[in-house]
Coordinates of C-alpha atoms in Angstrom, one line a residue:
Chain R
M1 CA 132.2 68.4 106.3
D2 CA 131.9 67.9 110.1
Q3 CA 129.1 70.3 110.7
N4 CA 127.0 68.1 113.0
Q5 CA 128.7 69.3 116.1
R6 CA 128.9 72.9 115.1
P7 CA 126.8 75.2 117.3
R8 CA 124.0 77.1 115.6
S9 CA 124.9 80.4 114.3
I10 CA 123.0 83.6 115.1
L11 CA 121.9 83.8 111.5
D12 CA 119.5 80.9 112.0
S13 CA 117.0 82.7 114.2
L14 CA 117.7 86.4 113.7
G15 CA 114.8 88.4 112.4
E16 CA 112.2 85.7 113.0
E17 CA 109.6 88.0 114.4
L18 CA 109.9 90.4 111.6
I19 CA 109.3 87.7 109.1
A20 CA 106.4 86.4 111.1
I21 CA 104.7 89.7 110.7
L22 CA 105.8 90.3 107.1
T23 CA 104.4 87.0 105.9
P24 CA 100.7 87.7 106.7
V25 CA 101.0 91.3 105.4
S26 CA 102.4 89.9 102.1
I27 CA 99.7 87.3 101.8
C28 CA 97.0 89.9 102.4
M29 CA 98.5 92.2 99.8
F30 CA 99.0 89.4 97.3
T31 CA 95.4 88.2 97.7
V32 CA 94.0 91.7 97.2
V33 CA 96.2 92.1 94.0
L34 CA 94.9 88.8 92.8
L35 CA 91.3 89.7 93.4
V36 CA 91.8 93.1 91.7
C37 CA 93.4 91.5 88.7
I38 CA 90.7 88.8 88.4
L39 CA 87.6 90.9 89.1
N40 CA 88.6 94.2 87.4
S41 CA 89.7 92.9 84.1
D42 CA 86.7 94.2 82.3
P43 CA 86.6 98.0 82.5
S44 CA 82.9 98.1 81.7
S45 CA 82.0 97.2 85.3
S46 CA 82.8 100.6 86.6
S47 CA 83.5 101.5 90.2
S48 CA 80.9 104.2 90.5
S49 CA 78.4 101.7 92.0
F50 CA 80.3 101.6 95.3
S51 CA 79.1 104.4 97.6
S52 CA 80.0 104.6 101.2
I53 CA 80.7 107.3 103.7
A54 CA 84.0 107.9 101.9
T55 CA 82.2 109.2 98.8
A56 CA 79.5 111.1 100.6
A57 CA 80.8 114.6 99.9
Y58 CA 81.7 114.1 96.2
S59 CA 81.5 111.3 93.8
E60 CA 84.1 111.5 91.1
S61 CA 83.3 111.4 87.4
D62 CA 85.7 111.4 84.5
S63 CA 84.6 114.7 83.1
D64 CA 85.7 116.8 86.0
S65 CA 88.9 118.8 85.9
S66 CA 91.9 117.7 88.0
W67 CA 91.4 120.5 90.4
D68 CA 87.8 119.6 90.9
K69 CA 88.7 116.0 91.5
F70 CA 91.4 117.0 94.0
V71 CA 89.1 119.3 96.0
G72 CA 86.3 116.6 95.9
A73 CA 88.7 113.9 97.1
F74 CA 89.9 116.2 99.8
L75 CA 86.4 116.8 101.0
N76 CA 85.7 113.1 100.9
S77 CA 88.7 112.3 103.1
L78 CA 87.8 115.1 105.5
V79 CA 84.4 113.5 106.0
F80 CA 85.9 110.1 106.3
V81 CA 88.5 111.1 108.9
A82 CA 86.0 113.1 110.8
S83 CA 83.7 110.1 111.1
I84 CA 86.5 107.9 112.1
T85 CA 87.5 110.3 114.8
V86 CA 84.0 110.6 116.1
A87 CA 83.6 106.8 116.2
T88 CA 86.9 106.4 118.0
F89 CA 85.9 108.9 120.6
I90 CA 82.7 107.0 121.1
L91 CA 84.8 103.8 121.5
V92 CA 87.0 105.5 124.1
L93 CA 83.8 106.7 126.0
L94 CA 82.4 103.2 126.0
F95 CA 85.6 101.7 127.2
Y96 CA 85.8 104.4 129.9
L97 CA 82.3 103.5 131.0
R98 CA 83.3 99.8 131.1
C99 CA 80.8 98.6 128.5
I100 CA 83.2 95.8 127.5
K101 CA 80.4 93.3 126.8
F102 CA 78.8 95.7 124.4
L103 CA 82.1 96.3 122.6
K104 CA 82.8 92.6 122.4
F105 CA 79.3 91.9 121.0
Y106 CA 79.7 94.7 118.5
M107 CA 83.1 93.3 117.4
G108 CA 81.7 89.9 116.8
F109 CA 78.7 91.3 115.0
S110 CA 80.9 93.4 112.7
A111 CA 83.1 90.4 112.0
F112 CA 80.0 88.4 111.0
I113 CA 78.7 91.2 108.8
V114 CA 82.1 91.6 107.0
L115 CA 82.5 87.9 106.5
G116 CA 78.9 87.3 105.5
N117 CA 78.0 90.4 103.5
L118 CA 81.3 91.5 101.9
G119 CA 82.6 88.0 101.7
G120 CA 79.3 86.9 100.1
E121 CA 79.5 89.7 97.5
I122 CA 83.1 88.9 96.5
L123 CA 82.2 85.2 96.3
V124 CA 79.2 85.9 94.1
L125 CA 81.5 88.0 91.8
L126 CA 84.0 85.2 91.7
I127 CA 81.3 82.6 90.9
D128 CA 80.0 84.8 88.2
R129 CA 83.5 85.3 86.7
F130 CA 84.4 81.6 86.7
R131 CA 81.0 80.3 85.9
F132 CA 81.2 78.0 88.9
P133 CA 78.0 75.9 89.2
I134 CA 76.5 76.2 92.6
D135 CA 73.0 76.8 93.8
C136 CA 71.7 79.4 96.2
I137 CA 70.8 77.3 99.2
T138 CA 74.2 75.5 99.3
F139 CA 76.0 78.8 98.9
V140 CA 74.0 80.4 101.8
I141 CA 74.6 77.5 104.1
L142 CA 78.3 77.3 103.3
L143 CA 78.7 81.1 103.7
F144 CA 76.8 81.1 107.0
N145 CA 79.0 78.4 108.4
F146 CA 82.1 80.1 107.2
S147 CA 81.1 83.4 108.8
V148 CA 80.1 81.8 112.1
V149 CA 83.4 79.9 112.4
G150 CA 85.1 83.2 111.7
V151 CA 83.3 85.0 114.4
F152 CA 84.3 82.3 116.9
A153 CA 87.8 82.4 115.6
V154 CA 88.4 86.0 116.3
F155 CA 86.4 86.0 119.5
M156 CA 87.4 83.0 121.5
S157 CA 90.8 82.8 122.9
R158 CA 91.1 79.1 122.9
F159 CA 91.0 78.7 119.1
S160 CA 93.6 77.3 116.8
I161 CA 96.1 80.0 116.0
L162 CA 96.5 79.3 112.3
I163 CA 92.7 79.5 111.7
T164 CA 92.4 82.7 113.7
Q165 CA 95.2 84.3 111.8
G166 CA 93.8 83.1 108.5
Y167 CA 90.4 84.6 109.3
L168 CA 91.9 87.9 110.3
V169 CA 93.9 88.1 107.0
W170 CA 90.7 87.1 105.1
I171 CA 88.7 89.9 106.8
G172 CA 91.5 92.3 105.9
V173 CA 91.4 91.2 102.3
L174 CA 87.6 91.6 102.1
V175 CA 87.6 95.1 103.5
A176 CA 90.6 96.2 101.5
Y177 CA 89.1 95.0 98.2
F178 CA 86.0 97.1 98.8
F179 CA 88.1 100.1 99.6
T180 CA 89.9 99.7 96.3
L181 CA 86.6 100.3 94.5
L182 CA 86.6 103.9 95.6
P183 CA 87.4 106.4 92.9
E184 CA 91.1 107.0 92.2
W185 CA 91.8 110.5 93.5
T186 CA 89.7 109.8 96.6
T187 CA 91.7 106.7 97.4
W188 CA 95.1 108.5 97.3
V189 CA 94.0 111.5 99.2
L190 CA 92.2 109.3 101.7
L191 CA 95.4 107.2 102.3
V192 CA 97.5 110.3 103.0
A193 CA 94.8 111.7 105.3
L194 CA 94.6 108.5 107.2
A195 CA 98.3 108.4 107.6
L196 CA 98.3 111.9 109.1
Y197 CA 95.3 111.0 111.3
D198 CA 97.2 108.0 112.6
I199 CA 100.1 110.1 113.7
A200 CA 97.8 112.5 115.4
A201 CA 95.6 109.8 117.1
V202 CA 98.5 107.8 118.5
L203 CA 101.1 110.4 119.4
L204 CA 99.2 113.5 120.5
P205 CA 98.2 113.5 124.1
V206 CA 94.5 114.1 123.2
G207 CA 94.6 111.5 120.5
P208 CA 91.8 108.9 121.0
L209 CA 94.0 105.9 120.4
R210 CA 96.5 107.1 122.9
L211 CA 93.8 107.6 125.5
L212 CA 92.5 104.1 124.8
V213 CA 95.9 102.5 125.2
E214 CA 96.6 104.4 128.4
M215 CA 93.3 103.4 129.9
A216 CA 93.9 99.8 129.0
I217 CA 97.3 99.9 130.6
S218 CA 96.1 101.6 133.7
R219 CA 93.3 99.2 134.2
D220 CA 95.4 96.2 133.2
E221 CA 92.8 95.0 130.7
D222 CA 92.9 94.5 127.0
I223 CA 90.8 96.4 124.5
P224 CA 88.4 94.1 122.7
A225 CA 89.7 94.4 119.2
L226 CA 90.8 92.7 116.0
V227 CA 94.5 92.6 116.0
Y228 CA 96.9 90.3 114.3
E229 CA 99.5 88.9 116.7
A230 CA 102.6 87.4 115.3
R231 CA 103.2 84.9 118.1
P232 CA 100.6 82.8 119.8
V233 CA 99.5 84.0 123.3
I234 CA 100.0 81.3 125.9
R235 CA 97.0 79.8 127.4
N236 CA 96.5 76.5 129.1
D237 CA 95.4 74.9 125.9
S238 CA 97.8 72.1 125.2
H239 CA 98.0 72.9 121.5
L240 CA 99.3 76.4 122.1
V241 CA 101.6 75.5 124.8
Q242 CA 103.2 73.0 122.6
R243 CA 103.9 75.5 119.9
R244 CA 105.4 78.0 122.3
V245 CA 107.5 75.3 123.8
W246 CA 108.7 74.1 120.5
R247 CA 110.0 77.6 119.7
E248 CA 111.9 77.7 123.0
R249 CA 113.4 74.2 122.6
R250 CA 114.8 75.1 119.2
S251 CA 117.0 77.8 120.5
T252 CA 118.8 75.4 122.9
Q253 CA 119.3 72.6 120.5
N254 CA 122.8 71.9 119.3
D255 CA 121.9 69.8 116.4
S256 CA 121.3 71.2 113.0
N257 CA 119.7 68.1 111.9
D258 CA 116.0 68.7 111.6
V259 CA 114.9 65.1 112.0
E260 CA 116.6 64.8 115.4
V261 CA 115.0 68.0 116.5
S262 CA 111.6 66.7 115.9
V263 CA 112.3 63.5 117.6
V264 CA 113.7 65.2 120.7
R265 CA 110.8 67.6 120.6
S266 CA 108.1 65.0 121.0
V267 CA 109.8 63.5 124.0
E268 CA 110.6 66.6 125.8
V269 CA 107.5 68.5 125.0
V270 CA 105.6 66.6 127.7
V271 CA 108.1 67.6 130.3
E272 CA 108.1 71.2 129.2
E273 CA 104.4 71.5 129.3
E274 CA 104.3 71.0 133.0
D275 CA 107.2 73.3 133.5
V276 CA 105.5 76.1 131.7
G277 CA 102.4 75.5 133.8
S278 CA 104.3 75.7 137.0
R279 CA 106.3 78.7 136.0
G280 CA 103.1 80.5 135.8
G281 CA 102.7 84.2 135.4
S282 CA 105.1 85.8 132.9
E283 CA 104.3 84.0 129.7
I284 CA 100.7 83.3 130.3
S285 CA 99.8 87.0 130.8
V286 CA 97.8 88.7 128.1
P287 CA 99.5 91.3 126.0
L288 CA 98.4 94.7 126.9
I289 CA 99.5 97.3 124.5
D290 CA 97.7 98.1 121.3
R291 CA 94.6 96.2 120.8
R292 CA 92.3 97.9 118.4
T293 CA 88.7 97.5 117.3
N294 CA 87.6 96.9 113.8
Q295 CA 84.1 97.9 112.9
P296 CA 82.4 97.6 109.5
E297 CA 82.5 100.1 106.8
N298 CA 79.2 101.9 107.6
S299 CA 80.7 103.2 110.8
E300 CA 84.2 103.3 109.3
T301 CA 86.3 102.9 112.4
F302 CA 89.6 101.3 111.6
L303 CA 92.1 101.9 114.2
E304 CA 95.7 101.2 113.4
G305 CA 98.8 100.8 115.4
I306 CA 101.7 98.5 116.2
G307 CA 102.9 97.5 119.5
L308 CA 104.6 94.9 121.6
G309 CA 102.8 92.3 123.5
S310 CA 104.1 91.6 127.0
S311 CA 105.5 88.3 125.8
G312 CA 107.4 90.2 123.2
A313 CA 105.2 89.3 120.3
I314 CA 104.7 92.0 117.7
K315 CA 101.1 93.0 117.1
L316 CA 99.8 94.8 114.1
G317 CA 96.3 96.2 114.0
L318 CA 94.0 95.0 111.2
G319 CA 93.5 98.5 109.9
D320 CA 97.1 98.5 108.9
F321 CA 96.7 95.3 106.9
I322 CA 93.7 96.9 105.2
F323 CA 95.2 100.2 104.2
Y324 CA 98.5 98.6 103.0
S325 CA 96.5 96.3 100.8
V326 CA 94.3 99.2 99.6
L327 CA 97.4 101.0 98.4
V328 CA 98.8 98.0 96.7
G329 CA 95.4 97.1 95.2
R330 CA 95.0 100.6 93.8
A331 CA 98.6 100.3 92.4
A332 CA 97.5 97.1 90.7
M333 CA 94.8 98.9 88.8
Y334 CA 97.5 100.8 87.0
D335 CA 100.2 98.3 86.3
L336 CA 102.2 95.5 87.9
M337 CA 105.4 97.5 88.0
T338 CA 103.8 99.9 90.5
V339 CA 102.6 96.9 92.5
Y340 CA 106.1 95.7 93.0
A341 CA 107.5 99.1 93.8
C342 CA 104.7 99.9 96.3
Y343 CA 105.1 96.4 97.9
L344 CA 108.8 97.0 98.5
A345 CA 108.1 100.5 99.8
I346 CA 105.5 99.3 102.3
I347 CA 107.7 96.5 103.5
A348 CA 110.6 99.0 103.9
G349 CA 108.2 101.3 105.9
L350 CA 107.1 98.5 108.1
G351 CA 110.7 97.6 108.8
I352 CA 111.5 101.2 109.7
T353 CA 108.5 101.3 112.0
L354 CA 109.5 98.1 113.7
M355 CA 113.0 99.4 114.3
L356 CA 111.5 102.6 115.8
L357 CA 109.3 100.3 117.9
S358 CA 112.3 98.5 119.3
V359 CA 113.9 101.9 120.1
Y360 CA 111.0 103.7 121.7
Q361 CA 109.2 100.7 123.2
K362 CA 105.7 102.1 123.1
A363 CA 102.7 102.0 120.8
L364 CA 103.5 103.6 117.4
P365 CA 101.4 104.3 114.4
A366 CA 102.2 101.8 111.7
L367 CA 100.5 103.6 108.8
P368 CA 102.4 106.9 108.2
V369 CA 105.9 105.7 107.1
S370 CA 104.7 102.9 104.9
I371 CA 101.8 104.9 103.3
M372 CA 104.1 107.9 102.6
L373 CA 106.8 105.7 101.1
G374 CA 104.2 103.8 99.1
V375 CA 102.6 106.9 97.7
V376 CA 106.0 108.4 96.8
F377 CA 107.2 105.3 95.1
Y378 CA 103.9 104.9 93.2
F379 CA 104.2 108.3 91.7
L380 CA 107.9 108.1 91.0
V381 CA 107.5 104.7 89.2
R382 CA 104.5 105.9 87.3
L383 CA 106.1 109.1 86.1
L384 CA 109.7 108.2 85.8
L385 CA 110.5 104.5 85.8
E386 CA 107.9 103.1 83.4
V387 CA 109.0 105.1 80.4
F388 CA 112.6 104.2 81.1
V389 CA 112.0 100.5 81.5
V390 CA 109.6 100.2 78.6
Q391 CA 112.1 102.0 76.3
C392 CA 114.9 99.7 77.3
S393 CA 113.2 96.3 77.2
S394 CA 111.1 96.8 74.1
N395 CA 114.5 97.2 72.4
L396 CA 115.8 94.2 74.4
V397 CA 118.4 96.4 76.0
M398 CA 118.9 95.4 79.6
F399 CA 121.5 95.8 82.3
Chain I
M1 CA 98.7 83.6 75.3
T2 CA 96.6 82.5 78.2
V3 CA 97.4 82.1 81.9
A4 CA 99.5 79.0 81.4
A5 CA 101.9 80.8 79.0
G6 CA 102.1 83.8 81.2
I7 CA 103.0 81.7 84.2
G8 CA 105.5 79.8 82.0
Y9 CA 107.3 82.9 81.0
A10 CA 107.4 84.1 84.6
L11 CA 108.9 80.8 85.7
V12 CA 111.5 80.8 82.9
A13 CA 112.8 84.1 84.3
L14 CA 112.4 83.3 87.9
G15 CA 112.3 79.6 88.3
P16 CA 115.9 79.0 89.5
S17 CA 115.8 81.9 91.8
L18 CA 112.5 80.6 93.3
S19 CA 114.0 77.2 94.0
L20 CA 117.1 78.9 95.4
F21 CA 114.8 81.0 97.6
V22 CA 112.8 78.1 98.8
S23 CA 115.7 75.8 99.5
V24 CA 118.3 78.1 100.9
I25 CA 117.0 81.6 101.7
S26 CA 113.7 80.8 103.3
R27 CA 115.4 78.7 106.0
K28 CA 117.0 81.7 107.6
P29 CA 114.8 84.8 108.2
F30 CA 117.7 87.2 108.1
L31 CA 118.4 86.2 104.5
I32 CA 114.9 87.0 103.5
L33 CA 115.4 90.4 104.9
T34 CA 118.6 90.7 103.0
V35 CA 116.9 89.8 99.8
L36 CA 114.1 92.4 100.4
S37 CA 116.6 95.1 101.2
S38 CA 118.8 94.5 98.2
T39 CA 115.7 94.4 95.9
L40 CA 114.7 97.8 97.4
L41 CA 118.2 99.1 96.7
W42 CA 118.1 98.0 93.1
L43 CA 114.7 99.6 92.7
V44 CA 115.9 102.9 94.2
S45 CA 119.0 102.9 91.9
L46 CA 116.7 102.3 88.9
I47 CA 114.4 105.1 89.9
I48 CA 117.4 107.5 90.2
L49 CA 118.7 106.4 86.8
S50 CA 115.3 106.9 85.2
G51 CA 115.1 110.3 86.9
L52 CA 118.4 111.3 85.4
W53 CA 117.5 110.0 81.9
R54 CA 113.9 111.2 81.8
P55 CA 114.6 114.4 80.0
F56 CA 116.2 112.5 77.2
L57 CA 113.5 109.9 76.7
P58 CA 112.0 108.7 74.5
L59 CA 115.1 107.9 72.5
K60 CA 115.0 107.8 68.7
A61 CA 114.4 104.3 67.4
N62 CA 117.1 102.4 65.5
V63 CA 120.0 104.6 66.8
W64 CA 122.1 102.5 69.1
W65 CA 124.6 104.8 70.6
P66 CA 122.2 106.6 73.1
Y67 CA 121.4 103.2 74.4
A68 CA 125.1 102.4 74.8
L69 CA 125.5 105.6 76.8
L70 CA 122.5 104.7 78.9
V71 CA 123.9 101.2 79.6
V72 CA 127.4 102.5 80.5
T73 CA 126.1 105.2 82.9
S74 CA 123.6 102.7 84.5
V75 CA 126.2 100.0 85.0
C76 CA 128.7 102.5 86.5
F77 CA 126.1 103.8 88.9
Q78 CA 125.0 100.3 89.9
E79 CA 128.6 99.2 90.5
A80 CA 129.2 102.2 92.7
L81 CA 126.1 101.3 94.6
R82 CA 127.3 97.7 95.0
F83 CA 130.5 99.0 96.6
M84 CA 128.4 101.1 99.0
F85 CA 126.2 98.1 99.7
W86 CA 129.4 96.2 100.7
K87 CA 130.4 99.0 103.0
V88 CA 127.0 98.9 104.8
Y89 CA 127.3 95.1 104.9
K90 CA 130.7 95.4 106.6
R91 CA 129.2 97.6 109.3
L92 CA 126.3 95.2 109.7
E93 CA 128.8 92.3 110.1
D94 CA 130.5 94.2 112.9
V95 CA 127.1 94.8 114.6
L96 CA 126.1 91.1 114.2
D97 CA 129.5 89.9 115.5
S98 CA 129.2 92.1 118.6
F99 CA 125.6 91.0 119.1
A100 CA 126.8 87.4 118.9
D101 CA 129.5 88.0 121.5
R102 CA 126.9 89.6 123.8
I103 CA 124.7 86.6 123.7
S104 CA 127.7 84.3 123.8
R105 CA 127.1 82.6 120.5
P106 CA 129.7 82.0 117.8
R107 CA 130.5 84.8 115.4
L108 CA 129.5 84.7 111.7
F109 CA 130.9 81.7 109.9
L110 CA 132.3 81.8 106.4
T111 CA 129.2 80.1 105.0
D112 CA 127.0 82.7 106.7
K113 CA 128.9 85.5 105.0
L114 CA 128.7 83.7 101.7
L115 CA 125.0 83.2 102.2
I116 CA 124.4 86.8 103.0
A117 CA 126.3 87.8 99.8
L118 CA 124.2 85.2 97.8
A119 CA 121.0 86.6 99.3
G120 CA 122.1 90.2 98.3
G121 CA 122.9 89.0 94.8
L122 CA 119.6 87.2 94.5
G123 CA 117.8 90.3 95.6
H124 CA 119.4 92.3 92.7
G125 CA 118.7 89.5 90.3
V126 CA 115.0 89.1 91.2
A127 CA 114.6 92.9 91.1
H128 CA 116.0 92.9 87.6
A129 CA 113.8 90.1 86.4
V130 CA 110.7 91.7 88.0
F131 CA 111.2 95.1 86.6
F132 CA 112.6 94.3 83.2
C133 CA 110.6 91.1 82.4
L134 CA 107.7 90.4 84.7
S135 CA 106.2 93.9 84.8
L136 CA 105.7 93.7 81.0
L137 CA 104.3 90.3 81.2
T138 CA 100.7 91.3 81.8
P139 CA 99.6 91.1 78.2
A140 CA 101.0 87.6 78.0
F141 CA 98.1 86.4 80.2
G142 CA 95.7 87.4 77.5
P143 CA 94.7 85.5 74.4
A144 CA 97.5 86.8 72.0
T145 CA 101.2 87.2 71.8
F146 CA 103.6 89.9 70.6
Y147 CA 106.7 89.9 68.4
V148 CA 109.3 92.6 67.9
E149 CA 110.7 93.2 64.4
K150 CA 114.3 92.8 65.5
C151 CA 113.8 89.3 66.8
S152 CA 110.9 88.0 64.8
K153 CA 111.3 84.3 65.4
V154 CA 110.5 84.2 69.1
P155 CA 107.7 85.9 71.0
F156 CA 108.9 89.0 72.8
F157 CA 108.0 87.7 76.2
L158 CA 110.0 84.6 75.8
V159 CA 113.1 86.5 74.6
S160 CA 112.9 88.9 77.5
A161 CA 112.4 86.0 80.0
I162 CA 115.5 84.2 78.6
I163 CA 117.6 87.3 78.8
A164 CA 116.3 88.0 82.3
L165 CA 117.3 84.5 83.4
A166 CA 120.9 85.1 82.2
F167 CA 120.9 88.4 84.1
V168 CA 119.6 86.9 87.3
T169 CA 122.4 84.4 87.2
I170 CA 125.0 87.1 86.6
H171 CA 123.7 89.4 89.4
T172 CA 123.3 86.6 91.9
F173 CA 126.8 85.2 91.6
S174 CA 128.7 88.4 90.8
M175 CA 127.6 89.7 94.2
V176 CA 129.3 86.7 95.9
I177 CA 132.5 87.3 93.9
A178 CA 132.3 91.1 94.6
F179 CA 131.9 90.6 98.4
E180 CA 134.7 88.1 98.6
G181 CA 136.9 90.4 96.4
Y182 CA 136.3 93.4 98.6
A183 CA 136.8 91.4 101.8
K184 CA 140.1 89.9 100.7
G185 CA 141.3 92.9 98.7
N186 CA 141.7 90.7 95.7
K187 CA 142.0 93.0 92.7
V188 CA 141.1 90.4 90.1
D189 CA 137.7 89.7 91.7
Q190 CA 137.0 93.4 92.3
V191 CA 137.6 94.3 88.7
I192 CA 136.0 91.3 87.1
V193 CA 132.5 92.1 88.5
P194 CA 132.0 95.5 86.8
V195 CA 133.6 94.1 83.7
I196 CA 131.1 91.2 83.6
H197 CA 128.2 93.5 84.2
L198 CA 129.3 96.0 81.5
A199 CA 130.0 93.2 79.0
A200 CA 126.6 91.7 79.6
G201 CA 124.9 95.1 79.2
M202 CA 126.8 95.8 76.0
L203 CA 126.0 92.4 74.7
T204 CA 122.3 93.2 74.8
L205 CA 123.0 96.1 72.4
V206 CA 123.7 93.4 69.8
N207 CA 120.0 92.9 69.8
F208 CA 119.7 96.1 67.9
A209 CA 120.9 94.4 64.7
S210 CA 118.2 92.6 62.8
E211 CA 118.0 89.1 64.1
G212 CA 120.8 90.1 66.5
C213 CA 119.2 88.2 69.3
V214 CA 120.3 84.9 67.7
V215 CA 123.9 85.9 68.4
G216 CA 123.4 88.1 71.4
V217 CA 121.5 85.8 73.7
P218 CA 123.9 82.8 73.5
L219 CA 126.8 85.1 74.1
L220 CA 125.0 86.5 77.1
Y221 CA 124.7 82.9 78.4
V222 CA 128.4 82.4 77.8
V223 CA 129.0 85.4 80.1
A224 CA 126.6 84.0 82.7
S225 CA 128.2 80.6 82.8
L226 CA 131.6 82.3 83.1
T227 CA 130.3 84.1 86.2
L228 CA 128.9 80.9 87.6
V229 CA 132.2 79.0 87.0
H230 CA 134.4 81.7 88.5
C231 CA 132.1 82.0 91.5
G232 CA 132.1 78.3 92.0
K233 CA 135.9 78.0 91.8
M234 CA 136.3 80.9 94.2
V235 CA 133.9 79.6 96.8
W236 CA 135.4 76.1 96.6
Q237 CA 138.9 77.5 97.2
R238 CA 137.7 79.6 100.1
L239 CA 135.9 76.7 101.8
L240 CA 138.9 74.5 101.4
E241 CA 141.1 77.2 102.8
S242 CA 139.0 77.7 105.8
R243 CA 138.6 74.0 106.5
N244 CA 142.4 73.6 106.3
Q245 CA 142.8 76.6 108.6
S246 CA 140.3 75.2 111.2
S247 CA 141.7 71.7 111.1
G248 CA 145.3 73.1 111.2
S249 CA 144.6 75.2 114.3
Q250 CA 143.1 72.2 116.2

């Protein structure tokens, strides 16, 4: 078949950005499910030991009636959402007063605490589970190094993109795992409450996130925040410029032969590097819309949102990663069937949100559609599908 | 029976689709999106079916005709949904073609259309394997195993994984046959897909007889290989046709 001279079809590159954001979300969810399955396999280690601001109003116990549990969960989520709102408004105030240095320092400090403290707890649980022989001093040194590198990765702009993305996903995994330790009713009501809060915060004119985004745009600055970006931002670092250039060269190649592409790439990349530098402005600018802060759980400020960088890269706030993974992790505590259904629902919701993003071209809340779909699918599968499928397959009747 | 056995059962059901995914589907991001959306469609159809049948469950054991009814209704519903899936795909094809014209790229090739159909079928197959086999596999990661009385020679997990593999093959390739049949208006192809699906569903009812799985599972694999052969012949013919066409027009 003479396909070597055939021009590349549109199917080769369509939907790349969507996959680039779906992959880390899937990896985060998969890791949280794995952790939940490994660490929660013995029911004797109950979840009542985890107390945070989200259980301040009411801590669930098995002997309460359903109505009590629901009211208690509702109060818990009210407290949580209220504290998030207060913290976000404080963030808006600080940004307004131009205390950028303080915000950056706080962001780095919170990343260090999450990686060191929460990461350390999970690692200790894993070491205990697998009986891994390691001593205290080695563990502390390794953990400290890991956390410090993580702080640099999310802080500094001239860092390797893969490592930054890896650390962001890992921070999301750690926080999400700890949220799955909340009691069951509280988790579900909290997720729904956060989805509603997200709509209000991003779309209402007095919403704190909207104020933040508008201030950032009007001042032409970016908010210091933990945000996952699907495409690397161009800087003058040669490593990043090469990656970006490679993406561009691909679209003009006529060969479908991968070997030739890589050979050509290494020759022409040198030339392109200078071109990009001289072209200046448009691609080296910093994406504006939708950077969000992430602060540790004791102040409980996770801001969510999805937006477009000025170079067209899709950006997803770390809070979205965390709450998607919390939903899937909580579904994993029931059964794997609910995990698959919730995963598909969340991905569908994310796809719908991205389509809306391309239509409306402004910052949108990424939580509501996915969380609502995820919750609906969880309850549908748990109530309807499971009986059906178990009936059929235990008799080996399939279609 | 330990993690190794659990992973083994999962790979029996999903191994070929995993290699298909890694080698063909993961190269083109659009195909990954097609797989995800067709998986979602299958899940939604399953939820609707279970909603319809929920008042009648649990069915009495050892009576096979309610299950026959269940299979027939489910297959009819899913085939209707397959036709609707094809309609949506037709509209999507028009959108993609006009998009390609706008950015002055070539329109969708025949292989692209076949790949999209394959990705759709793979999504259905993977959804079947996940919901009918993998979701029940959690106990297999523990220290013991489980046998059903009707098929007492083989662990339950292994039998369901083998059946799921046959169904993955059937779903994947019958979607290609169906799309080509609807596109060309070929009545044979259009009819043969629901027939294959129904036959496969009915063959699993053979498992109701004591030790029926000894007969039922090989017959199921006969149906699966028939699907494979028919699909291969059809695709080969289409590719030859289109190559003759393109070399004839030059």
